[in-house]
Amino acid sequence: MIGALNHLAIAVPDLKAAVQIFRAGFGANISQPCPKPEHGVTVVFVELDNTKIELLEPLGEDSPIQKFLDRNPGGGIHHFCLEVDNVKDAITQVKSNGLRVLGESEPKIGAHGKPVIFLHPKDCLGALIEFEEK
Ligand code: CO
């Protein structure tokens, strides 16, 4: 069911400082900051050969990553995203195996304009896993 690693997301309190680490520190190719008010984050994409890292900074009042940053003020790995052929089929499959999804079991349109769903971290080894449709 699961395919490639689409991205790894790191929540950061300070996007400029995070960019500095990846650009100056590692010599990585990095996109311009991309505000996504509908998702409550500003994103910078770090391009890797086989996947990308997304640096997420809170944007606006109700950012979904703010609680995580309250618990992890220095930042940390927030989630990783795996590609699936069909998100609705993936939801059906994981639920039939006793795993919970976050929200209403209905895919939402994610930050890349594709259907996504998040699985419950308590059912997934403490990791927040996102499924994104290919
Ligand atoms: Co993501």
mmCIF file of N, CA and C and ligand atoms in Angstrom:
data_model
loop_
_atom_site.group_PDB
_atom_site.id
_atom_site.type_symbol
_atom_site.label_atom_id
_atom_site.label_comp_id
_atom_site.label_asym_id
_atom_site.label_seq_id
_atom_site.Cartn_x
_atom_site.Cartn_y
_atom_site.Cartn_z
ATOM 1 N N MET A 1 0.826 -1.203 0.000
ATOM 2 C CA MET A 1 0.000 0.000 0.000
ATOM 3 C C MET A 1 0.865 1.259 0.000
ATOM 4 N N ILE A 2 1.881 1.312 0.868
ATOM 5 C CA ILE A 2 2.689 2.523 0.942
ATOM 6 C C ILE A 2 3.793 2.496 -0.103
ATOM 7 N N GLY A 3 4.070 3.686 -0.626
ATOM 8 C CA GLY A 3 5.115 3.823 -1.632
ATOM 9 C C GLY A 3 6.267 4.655 -1.120
ATOM 10 N N ALA A 4 6.642 5.652 -1.896
ATOM 11 C CA ALA A 4 7.845 6.439 -1.590
ATOM 12 C C ALA A 4 7.627 7.369 -0.393
ATOM 13 N N LEU A 5 8.735 7.732 0.217
ATOM 14 C CA LEU A 5 8.726 8.805 1.212
ATOM 15 C C LEU A 5 8.586 10.122 0.459
ATOM 16 N N ASN A 6 7.452 10.806 0.648
ATOM 17 C CA ASN A 6 7.234 12.066 -0.062
ATOM 18 C C ASN A 6 7.987 13.211 0.596
ATOM 19 N N HIS A 7 7.886 13.311 1.910
ATOM 20 C CA HIS A 7 8.651 14.338 2.621
ATOM 21 C C HIS A 7 8.738 14.014 4.097
ATOM 22 N N LEU A 8 9.704 14.649 4.707
ATOM 23 C CA LEU A 8 9.863 14.628 6.157
ATOM 24 C C LEU A 8 9.677 16.075 6.605
ATOM 25 N N ALA A 9 8.862 16.298 7.630
ATOM 26 C CA ALA A 9 8.554 17.661 8.049
ATOM 27 C C ALA A 9 9.153 17.945 9.423
ATOM 28 N N ILE A 10 9.871 19.049 9.511
ATOM 29 C CA ILE A 10 10.457 19.486 10.774
ATOM 30 C C ILE A 10 9.788 20.794 11.169
ATOM 31 N N ALA A 11 9.199 20.826 12.353
ATOM 32 C CA ALA A 11 8.627 22.071 12.874
ATOM 33 C C ALA A 11 9.753 22.892 13.473
ATOM 34 N N VAL A 12 9.796 24.175 13.122
ATOM 35 C CA VAL A 12 10.889 25.031 13.592
ATOM 36 C C VAL A 12 10.307 26.325 14.166
ATOM 37 N N PRO A 13 10.935 26.852 15.206
ATOM 38 C CA PRO A 13 10.445 28.113 15.770
ATOM 39 C C PRO A 13 10.904 29.322 14.955
ATOM 40 N N ASP A 14 11.970 29.164 14.173
ATOM 41 C CA ASP A 14 12.568 30.300 13.461
ATOM 42 C C ASP A 14 13.044 29.810 12.099
ATOM 43 N N LEU A 15 12.255 30.142 11.083
ATOM 44 C CA LEU A 15 12.535 29.614 9.744
ATOM 45 C C LEU A 15 13.870 30.105 9.197
ATOM 46 N N LYS A 16 14.203 31.376 9.462
ATOM 47 C CA LYS A 16 15.475 31.906 8.954
ATOM 48 C C LYS A 16 16.662 31.146 9.524
ATOM 49 N N ALA A 17 16.598 30.862 10.814
ATOM 50 C CA ALA A 17 17.698 30.128 11.448
ATOM 51 C C ALA A 17 17.763 28.702 10.903
ATOM 52 N N ALA A 18 16.589 28.108 10.654
ATOM 53 C CA ALA A 18 16.560 26.742 10.127
ATOM 54 C C ALA A 18 17.138 26.693 8.715
ATOM 55 N N VAL A 19 16.758 27.684 7.906
ATOM 56 C CA VAL A 19 17.281 27.763 6.537
ATOM 57 C C VAL A 19 18.802 27.909 6.562
ATOM 58 N N GLN A 20 19.277 28.699 7.481
ATOM 59 C CA GLN A 20 20.716 28.916 7.598
ATOM 60 C C GLN A 20 21.460 27.594 7.835
ATOM 61 N N ILE A 21 20.885 26.745 8.654
ATOM 62 C CA ILE A 21 21.528 25.454 8.934
ATOM 63 C C ILE A 21 21.617 24.628 7.656
ATOM 64 N N PHE A 22 20.500 24.560 6.909
ATOM 65 C CA PHE A 22 20.484 23.689 5.733
ATOM 66 C C PHE A 22 21.221 24.299 4.546
ATOM 67 N N ARG A 23 21.167 25.638 4.402
ATOM 68 C CA ARG A 23 21.812 26.261 3.250
ATOM 69 C C ARG A 23 23.305 26.462 3.514
ATOM 70 N N ALA A 24 23.610 27.209 4.556
ATOM 71 C CA ALA A 24 25.024 27.500 4.826
ATOM 72 C C ALA A 24 25.712 26.278 5.441
ATOM 73 N N GLY A 25 25.011 25.622 6.339
ATOM 74 C CA GLY A 25 25.632 24.501 7.042
ATOM 75 C C GLY A 25 25.816 23.282 6.164
ATOM 76 N N PHE A 26 24.793 22.957 5.339
ATOM 77 C CA PHE A 26 24.818 21.711 4.561
ATOM 78 C C PHE A 26 24.926 21.944 3.058
ATOM 79 N N GLY A 27 24.845 23.210 2.609
ATOM 80 C CA GLY A 27 24.908 23.466 1.175
ATOM 81 C C GLY A 27 23.730 22.915 0.400
ATOM 82 N N ALA A 28 22.560 22.876 1.027
ATOM 83 C CA ALA A 28 21.382 22.284 0.378
ATOM 84 C C ALA A 28 20.698 23.293 -0.543
ATOM 85 N N ASN A 29 19.976 22.769 -1.532
ATOM 86 C CA ASN A 29 19.084 23.573 -2.367
ATOM 87 C C ASN A 29 17.785 23.801 -1.626
ATOM 88 N N ILE A 30 17.415 25.058 -1.480
ATOM 89 C CA ILE A 30 16.265 25.392 -0.644
ATOM 90 C C ILE A 30 15.366 26.364 -1.385
ATOM 91 N N SER A 31 14.051 26.148 -1.259
ATOM 92 C CA SER A 31 13.090 27.026 -1.926
ATOM 93 C C SER A 31 12.936 28.323 -1.145
ATOM 94 N N GLN A 32 12.265 29.281 -1.767
ATOM 95 C CA GLN A 32 11.839 30.476 -1.045
ATOM 96 C C GLN A 32 10.753 30.082 -0.036
ATOM 97 N N PRO A 33 10.613 30.830 1.056
ATOM 98 C CA PRO A 33 9.523 30.560 1.996
ATOM 99 C C PRO A 33 8.168 30.685 1.294
ATOM 100 N N CYS A 34 7.297 29.767 1.600
ATOM 101 C CA CYS A 34 6.010 29.647 0.926
ATOM 102 C C CYS A 34 4.912 29.682 1.990
ATOM 103 N N PRO A 35 4.263 30.860 2.196
ATOM 104 C CA PRO A 35 3.213 30.929 3.214
ATOM 105 C C PRO A 35 1.981 30.135 2.785
ATOM 106 N N LYS A 36 1.450 29.342 3.705
ATOM 107 C CA LYS A 36 0.235 28.570 3.419
ATOM 108 C C LYS A 36 -0.758 28.866 4.533
ATOM 109 N N PRO A 37 -1.412 30.051 4.445
ATOM 110 C CA PRO A 37 -2.297 30.449 5.547
ATOM 111 C C PRO A 37 -3.407 29.441 5.813
ATOM 112 N N GLU A 38 -3.886 28.765 4.757
ATOM 113 C CA GLU A 38 -4.973 27.799 4.964
ATOM 114 C C GLU A 38 -4.501 26.592 5.757
ATOM 115 N N HIS A 39 -3.178 26.387 5.854
ATOM 116 C CA HIS A 39 -2.636 25.282 6.655
ATOM 117 C C HIS A 39 -1.906 25.767 7.904
ATOM 118 N N GLY A 40 -1.879 27.090 8.092
ATOM 119 C CA GLY A 40 -1.290 27.646 9.308
ATOM 120 C C GLY A 40 0.214 27.491 9.411
ATOM 121 N N VAL A 41 0.889 27.402 8.269
ATOM 122 C CA VAL A 41 2.350 27.254 8.288
ATOM 123 C C VAL A 41 2.984 28.040 7.141
ATOM 124 N N THR A 42 4.235 28.413 7.345
ATOM 125 C CA THR A 42 5.090 28.847 6.244
ATOM 126 C C THR A 42 6.089 27.714 6.014
ATOM 127 N N VAL A 43 6.247 27.322 4.744
ATOM 128 C CA VAL A 43 7.058 26.147 4.416
ATOM 129 C C VAL A 43 8.267 26.558 3.594
ATOM 130 N N VAL A 44 9.385 25.928 3.900
ATOM 131 C CA VAL A 44 10.561 25.977 3.034
ATOM 132 C C VAL A 44 10.875 24.538 2.658
ATOM 133 N N PHE A 45 11.121 24.318 1.364
ATOM 134 C CA PHE A 45 11.418 22.968 0.894
ATOM 135 C C PHE A 45 12.927 22.808 0.740
ATOM 136 N N VAL A 46 13.469 21.798 1.357
ATOM 137 C CA VAL A 46 14.870 21.427 1.186
ATOM 138 C C VAL A 46 14.886 20.251 0.214
ATOM 139 N N GLU A 47 15.462 20.481 -0.977
ATOM 140 C CA GLU A 47 15.436 19.450 -2.007
ATOM 141 C C GLU A 47 16.559 18.439 -1.772
ATOM 142 N N LEU A 48 16.195 17.177 -1.728
ATOM 143 C CA LEU A 48 17.173 16.092 -1.649
ATOM 144 C C LEU A 48 17.035 15.246 -2.914
ATOM 145 N N ASP A 49 17.998 14.372 -3.178
ATOM 146 C CA ASP A 49 17.923 13.549 -4.388
ATOM 147 C C ASP A 49 16.679 12.674 -4.405
ATOM 148 N N ASN A 50 16.326 12.108 -3.256
ATOM 149 C CA ASN A 50 15.273 11.092 -3.249
ATOM 150 C C ASN A 50 14.000 11.529 -2.548
ATOM 151 N N THR A 51 14.022 12.691 -1.896
ATOM 152 C CA THR A 51 12.814 13.161 -1.216
ATOM 153 C C THR A 51 13.032 14.627 -0.857
ATOM 154 N N LYS A 52 12.197 15.175 -0.023
ATOM 155 C CA LYS A 52 12.451 16.538 0.434
ATOM 156 C C LYS A 52 12.184 16.653 1.929
ATOM 157 N N ILE A 53 12.803 17.637 2.513
ATOM 158 C CA ILE A 53 12.528 17.993 3.897
ATOM 159 C C ILE A 53 11.749 19.293 3.864
ATOM 160 N N GLU A 54 10.683 19.351 4.640
ATOM 161 C CA GLU A 54 9.901 20.585 4.748
ATOM 162 C C GLU A 54 10.153 21.189 6.120
ATOM 163 N N LEU A 55 10.586 22.433 6.119
ATOM 164 C CA LEU A 55 10.747 23.162 7.374
ATOM 165 C C LEU A 55 9.483 23.978 7.573
ATOM 166 N N LEU A 56 8.785 23.741 8.670
ATOM 167 C CA LEU A 56 7.479 24.361 8.921
ATOM 168 C C LEU A 56 7.586 25.339 10.081
ATOM 169 N N GLU A 57 7.183 26.570 9.818
ATOM 170 C CA GLU A 57 7.121 27.590 10.871
ATOM 171 C C GLU A 57 5.654 27.964 11.052
ATOM 172 N N PRO A 58 5.203 28.146 12.301
ATOM 173 C CA PRO A 58 3.793 28.506 12.506
ATOM 174 C C PRO A 58 3.441 29.815 11.803
ATOM 175 N N LEU A 59 2.221 29.877 11.286
ATOM 176 C CA LEU A 59 1.705 31.084 10.636
ATOM 177 C C LEU A 59 0.286 31.299 11.142
ATOM 178 N N GLY A 60 0.052 32.471 11.735
ATOM 179 C CA GLY A 60 -1.296 32.799 12.194
ATOM 180 C C GLY A 60 -1.584 32.264 13.592
ATOM 181 N N GLU A 61 -2.845 32.426 13.988
ATOM 182 C CA GLU A 61 -3.251 32.183 15.372
ATOM 183 C C GLU A 61 -3.351 30.708 15.728
ATOM 184 N N ASP A 62 -3.951 29.922 14.853
ATOM 185 C CA ASP A 62 -4.279 28.534 15.203
ATOM 186 C C ASP A 62 -3.413 27.556 14.435
ATOM 187 N N SER A 63 -2.123 27.808 14.409
ATOM 188 C CA SER A 63 -1.277 26.903 13.639
ATOM 189 C C SER A 63 -1.329 25.497 14.214
ATOM 190 N N PRO A 64 -1.496 24.488 13.357
ATOM 191 C CA PRO A 64 -1.549 23.103 13.842
ATOM 192 C C PRO A 64 -0.218 22.613 14.422
ATOM 193 N N ILE A 65 0.866 23.358 14.195
ATOM 194 C CA ILE A 65 2.150 22.910 14.764
ATOM 195 C C ILE A 65 2.519 23.673 16.042
ATOM 196 N N GLN A 66 1.651 24.602 16.478
ATOM 197 C CA GLN A 66 2.032 25.410 17.646
ATOM 198 C C GLN A 66 2.148 24.576 18.917
ATOM 199 N N LYS A 67 1.199 23.662 19.129
ATOM 200 C CA LYS A 67 1.258 22.833 20.346
ATOM 201 C C LYS A 67 2.529 22.002 20.375
ATOM 202 N N PHE A 68 2.881 21.475 19.197
ATOM 203 C CA PHE A 68 4.112 20.690 19.101
ATOM 204 C C PHE A 68 5.315 21.543 19.495
ATOM 205 N N LEU A 69 5.347 22.789 19.016
ATOM 206 C CA LEU A 69 6.473 23.669 19.348
ATOM 207 C C LEU A 69 6.439 24.105 20.814
ATOM 208 N N ASP A 70 5.235 24.186 21.382
ATOM 209 C CA ASP A 70 5.162 24.479 22.819
ATOM 210 C C ASP A 70 5.837 23.363 23.618
ATOM 211 N N ARG A 71 5.651 22.130 23.143
ATOM 212 C CA ARG A 71 6.280 20.981 23.821
ATOM 213 C C ARG A 71 7.741 20.816 23.433
ATOM 214 N N ASN A 72 8.092 21.291 22.225
ATOM 215 C CA ASN A 72 9.457 21.148 21.700
ATOM 216 C C ASN A 72 9.947 22.511 21.214
ATOM 217 N N PRO A 73 10.304 23.387 22.148
ATOM 218 C CA PRO A 73 10.572 24.790 21.771
ATOM 219 C C PRO A 73 11.710 24.958 20.775
ATOM 220 N N GLY A 74 12.633 24.016 20.754
ATOM 221 C CA GLY A 74 13.742 24.130 19.802
ATOM 222 C C GLY A 74 13.421 23.568 18.434
ATOM 223 N N GLY A 75 12.226 23.013 18.279
ATOM 224 C CA GLY A 75 11.844 22.364 17.028
ATOM 225 C C GLY A 75 12.045 20.861 17.109
ATOM 226 N N GLY A 76 11.615 20.163 16.071
ATOM 227 C CA GLY A 76 11.775 18.710 16.048
ATOM 228 C C GLY A 76 11.062 18.105 14.861
ATOM 229 N N ILE A 77 11.330 16.830 14.630
ATOM 230 C CA ILE A 77 10.658 16.126 13.536
ATOM 231 C C ILE A 77 9.175 16.034 13.871
ATOM 232 N N HIS A 78 8.335 16.586 13.007
ATOM 233 C CA HIS A 78 6.898 16.671 13.278
ATOM 234 C C HIS A 78 6.139 15.508 12.662
ATOM 235 N N HIS A 79 6.394 15.210 11.397
ATOM 236 C CA HIS A 79 5.741 14.064 10.751
ATOM 237 C C HIS A 79 6.542 13.650 9.531
ATOM 238 N N PHE A 80 6.190 12.482 9.007
ATOM 239 C CA PHE A 80 6.707 12.126 7.685
ATOM 240 C C PHE A 80 5.556 11.650 6.835
ATOM 241 N N CYS A 81 5.746 11.765 5.531
ATOM 242 C CA CYS A 81 4.644 11.557 4.597
ATOM 243 C C CYS A 81 4.994 10.458 3.605
ATOM 244 N N LEU A 82 4.107 9.482 3.533
ATOM 245 C CA LEU A 82 4.276 8.363 2.615
ATOM 246 C C LEU A 82 3.237 8.464 1.508
ATOM 247 N N GLU A 83 3.634 8.119 0.308
ATOM 248 C CA GLU A 83 2.702 8.169 -0.820
ATOM 249 C C GLU A 83 1.868 6.891 -0.879
ATOM 250 N N VAL A 84 0.599 7.069 -1.198
ATOM 251 C CA VAL A 84 -0.295 5.935 -1.432
ATOM 252 C C VAL A 84 -1.030 6.183 -2.757
ATOM 253 N N ASP A 85 -1.481 5.101 -3.391
ATOM 254 C CA ASP A 85 -2.178 5.250 -4.671
ATOM 255 C C ASP A 85 -3.506 5.978 -4.487
ATOM 256 N N ASN A 86 -4.215 5.625 -3.414
ATOM 257 C CA ASN A 86 -5.552 6.169 -3.208
ATOM 258 C C ASN A 86 -5.766 6.343 -1.707
ATOM 259 N N VAL A 87 -5.988 7.572 -1.276
ATOM 260 C CA VAL A 87 -6.078 7.833 0.168
ATOM 261 C C VAL A 87 -7.310 7.168 0.779
ATOM 262 N N LYS A 88 -8.447 7.220 0.080
ATOM 263 C CA LYS A 88 -9.661 6.611 0.655
ATOM 264 C C LYS A 88 -9.474 5.110 0.861
ATOM 265 N N ASP A 89 -8.872 4.443 -0.126
ATOM 266 C CA ASP A 89 -8.606 3.006 0.030
ATOM 267 C C ASP A 89 -7.648 2.759 1.188
ATOM 268 N N ALA A 90 -6.650 3.642 1.328
ATOM 269 C CA ALA A 90 -5.669 3.485 2.409
ATOM 270 C C ALA A 90 -6.344 3.638 3.769
ATOM 271 N N ILE A 91 -7.285 4.594 3.874
ATOM 272 C CA ILE A 91 -8.015 4.788 5.143
ATOM 273 C C ILE A 91 -8.789 3.516 5.480
ATOM 274 N N THR A 92 -9.490 2.985 4.486
ATOM 275 C CA THR A 92 -10.260 1.763 4.717
ATOM 276 C C THR A 92 -9.345 0.639 5.194
ATOM 277 N N GLN A 93 -8.201 0.508 4.546
ATOM 278 C CA GLN A 93 -7.294 -0.583 4.888
ATOM 279 C C GLN A 93 -6.720 -0.439 6.300
ATOM 280 N N VAL A 94 -6.248 0.773 6.647
ATOM 281 C CA VAL A 94 -5.641 0.912 7.980
ATOM 282 C C VAL A 94 -6.705 0.770 9.067
ATOM 283 N N LYS A 95 -7.911 1.280 8.817
ATOM 284 C CA LYS A 95 -8.963 1.163 9.833
ATOM 285 C C LYS A 95 -9.378 -0.290 10.028
ATOM 286 N N SER A 96 -9.377 -1.050 8.945
ATOM 287 C CA SER A 96 -9.736 -2.470 9.093
ATOM 288 C C SER A 96 -8.656 -3.216 9.868
ATOM 289 N N ASN A 97 -7.479 -2.616 9.991
ATOM 290 C CA ASN A 97 -6.414 -3.200 10.806
ATOM 291 C C ASN A 97 -6.318 -2.550 12.180
ATOM 292 N N GLY A 98 -7.358 -1.802 12.562
ATOM 293 C CA GLY A 98 -7.443 -1.282 13.918
ATOM 294 C C GLY A 98 -6.666 -0.011 14.165
ATOM 295 N N LEU A 99 -6.206 0.651 13.112
ATOM 296 C CA LEU A 99 -5.473 1.910 13.280
ATOM 297 C C LEU A 99 -6.436 3.076 13.085
ATOM 298 N N ARG A 100 -6.252 4.084 13.926
ATOM 299 C CA ARG A 100 -7.128 5.254 13.828
ATOM 300 C C ARG A 100 -6.510 6.324 12.935
ATOM 301 N N VAL A 101 -7.382 7.085 12.283
ATOM 302 C CA VAL A 101 -6.924 8.258 11.536
ATOM 303 C C VAL A 101 -7.415 9.493 12.284
ATOM 304 N N LEU A 102 -6.732 10.608 12.084
ATOM 305 C CA LEU A 102 -7.135 11.858 12.725
ATOM 306 C C LEU A 102 -8.221 12.523 11.889
ATOM 307 N N GLY A 103 -9.129 13.210 12.570
ATOM 308 C CA GLY A 103 -10.192 13.902 11.853
ATOM 309 C C GLY A 103 -11.356 12.974 11.577
ATOM 310 N N GLU A 104 -12.040 13.265 10.511
ATOM 311 C CA GLU A 104 -13.327 12.618 10.235
ATOM 312 C C GLU A 104 -13.215 11.415 9.308
ATOM 313 N N SER A 105 -12.035 10.886 9.140
ATOM 314 C CA SER A 105 -11.826 9.771 8.211
ATOM 315 C C SER A 105 -12.025 10.184 6.759
ATOM 316 N N GLU A 106 -12.132 11.480 6.546
ATOM 317 C CA GLU A 106 -12.259 11.986 5.182
ATOM 318 C C GLU A 106 -10.950 12.665 4.809
ATOM 319 N N PRO A 107 -10.399 12.352 3.635
ATOM 320 C CA PRO A 107 -9.169 13.025 3.229
ATOM 321 C C PRO A 107 -9.384 14.533 3.132
ATOM 322 N N LYS A 108 -8.336 15.276 3.475
ATOM 323 C CA LYS A 108 -8.349 16.725 3.260
ATOM 324 C C LYS A 108 -7.376 17.026 2.122
ATOM 325 N N ILE A 109 -7.495 18.232 1.586
ATOM 326 C CA ILE A 109 -6.515 18.624 0.576
ATOM 327 C C ILE A 109 -5.303 19.205 1.308
ATOM 328 N N GLY A 110 -4.166 18.577 1.091
ATOM 329 C CA GLY A 110 -2.965 18.937 1.831
ATOM 330 C C GLY A 110 -2.222 20.107 1.221
ATOM 331 N N ALA A 111 -1.053 20.352 1.762
ATOM 332 C CA ALA A 111 -0.266 21.518 1.371
ATOM 333 C C ALA A 111 0.226 21.440 -0.069
ATOM 334 N N HIS A 112 0.161 20.265 -0.693
ATOM 335 C CA HIS A 112 0.588 20.135 -2.092
ATOM 336 C C HIS A 112 -0.598 20.024 -3.042
ATOM 337 N N GLY A 113 -1.813 20.292 -2.519
ATOM 338 C CA GLY A 113 -2.996 20.245 -3.371
ATOM 339 C C GLY A 113 -3.496 18.841 -3.642
ATOM 340 N N LYS A 114 -3.021 17.863 -2.865
ATOM 341 C CA LYS A 114 -3.458 16.478 -3.075
ATOM 342 C C LYS A 114 -4.156 15.964 -1.813
ATOM 343 N N PRO A 115 -5.012 14.939 -1.951
ATOM 344 C CA PRO A 115 -5.697 14.407 -0.766
ATOM 345 C C PRO A 115 -4.695 13.799 0.217
ATOM 346 N N VAL A 116 -4.892 14.112 1.501
ATOM 347 C CA VAL A 116 -4.029 13.581 2.556
ATOM 348 C C VAL A 116 -4.873 13.147 3.748
ATOM 349 N N ILE A 117 -4.282 12.302 4.573
ATOM 350 C CA ILE A 117 -4.864 11.955 5.876
ATOM 351 C C ILE A 117 -3.700 11.712 6.829
ATOM 352 N N PHE A 118 -3.930 11.996 8.106
ATOM 353 C CA PHE A 118 -2.917 11.705 9.129
ATOM 354 C C PHE A 118 -3.401 10.539 9.986
ATOM 355 N N LEU A 119 -2.477 9.667 10.347
ATOM 356 C CA LEU A 119 -2.804 8.538 11.223
ATOM 357 C C LEU A 119 -2.557 8.941 12.678
ATOM 358 N N HIS A 120 -3.252 8.260 13.580
ATOM 359 C CA HIS A 120 -3.099 8.576 15.001
ATOM 360 C C HIS A 120 -1.729 8.124 15.493
ATOM 361 N N PRO A 121 -0.928 9.061 16.044
ATOM 362 C CA PRO A 121 0.434 8.669 16.457
ATOM 363 C C PRO A 121 0.456 7.570 17.515
ATOM 364 N N LYS A 122 -0.584 7.513 18.346
ATOM 365 C CA LYS A 122 -0.572 6.475 19.397
ATOM 366 C C LYS A 122 -0.690 5.082 18.804
ATOM 367 N N ASP A 123 -1.185 4.987 17.581
ATOM 368 C CA ASP A 123 -1.291 3.678 16.922
ATOM 369 C C ASP A 123 -0.086 3.392 16.038
ATOM 370 N N CYS A 124 0.828 4.368 15.906
ATOM 371 C CA CYS A 124 1.932 4.273 14.935
ATOM 372 C C CYS A 124 3.266 4.574 15.587
ATOM 373 N N LEU A 125 3.527 3.894 16.719
ATOM 374 C CA LEU A 125 4.861 3.958 17.336
ATOM 375 C C LEU A 125 5.236 5.374 17.755
ATOM 376 N N GLY A 126 4.230 6.203 18.004
ATOM 377 C CA GLY A 126 4.519 7.571 18.435
ATOM 378 C C GLY A 126 4.833 8.526 17.303
ATOM 379 N N ALA A 127 4.813 8.010 16.067
ATOM 380 C CA ALA A 127 5.142 8.865 14.919
ATOM 381 C C ALA A 127 3.860 9.375 14.276
ATOM 382 N N LEU A 128 3.870 10.639 13.871
ATOM 383 C CA LEU A 128 2.756 11.186 13.101
ATOM 384 C C LEU A 128 3.042 10.910 11.623
ATOM 385 N N ILE A 129 2.192 10.087 11.022
ATOM 386 C CA ILE A 129 2.386 9.678 9.630
ATOM 387 C C ILE A 129 1.280 10.281 8.780
ATOM 388 N N GLU A 130 1.678 10.882 7.678
ATOM 389 C CA GLU A 130 0.747 11.439 6.713
ATOM 390 C C GLU A 130 0.745 10.525 5.485
ATOM 391 N N PHE A 131 -0.423 10.253 4.964
ATOM 392 C CA PHE A 131 -0.526 9.591 3.649
ATOM 393 C C PHE A 131 -0.939 10.651 2.643
ATOM 394 N N GLU A 132 -0.230 10.699 1.531
ATOM 395 C CA GLU A 132 -0.602 11.626 0.459
ATOM 396 C C GLU A 132 -0.823 10.816 -0.806
ATOM 397 N N GLU A 133 -1.906 11.166 -1.507
ATOM 398 C CA GLU A 133 -2.181 10.464 -2.752
ATOM 399 C C GLU A 133 -1.136 10.836 -3.807
ATOM 400 N N LYS A 134 -0.715 9.867 -4.566
ATOM 401 C CA LYS A 134 0.326 10.102 -5.582
ATOM 402 C C LYS A 134 -0.126 11.081 -6.644
HETATM 403 CO CO CO B 1 3.303 16.890 5.318
#
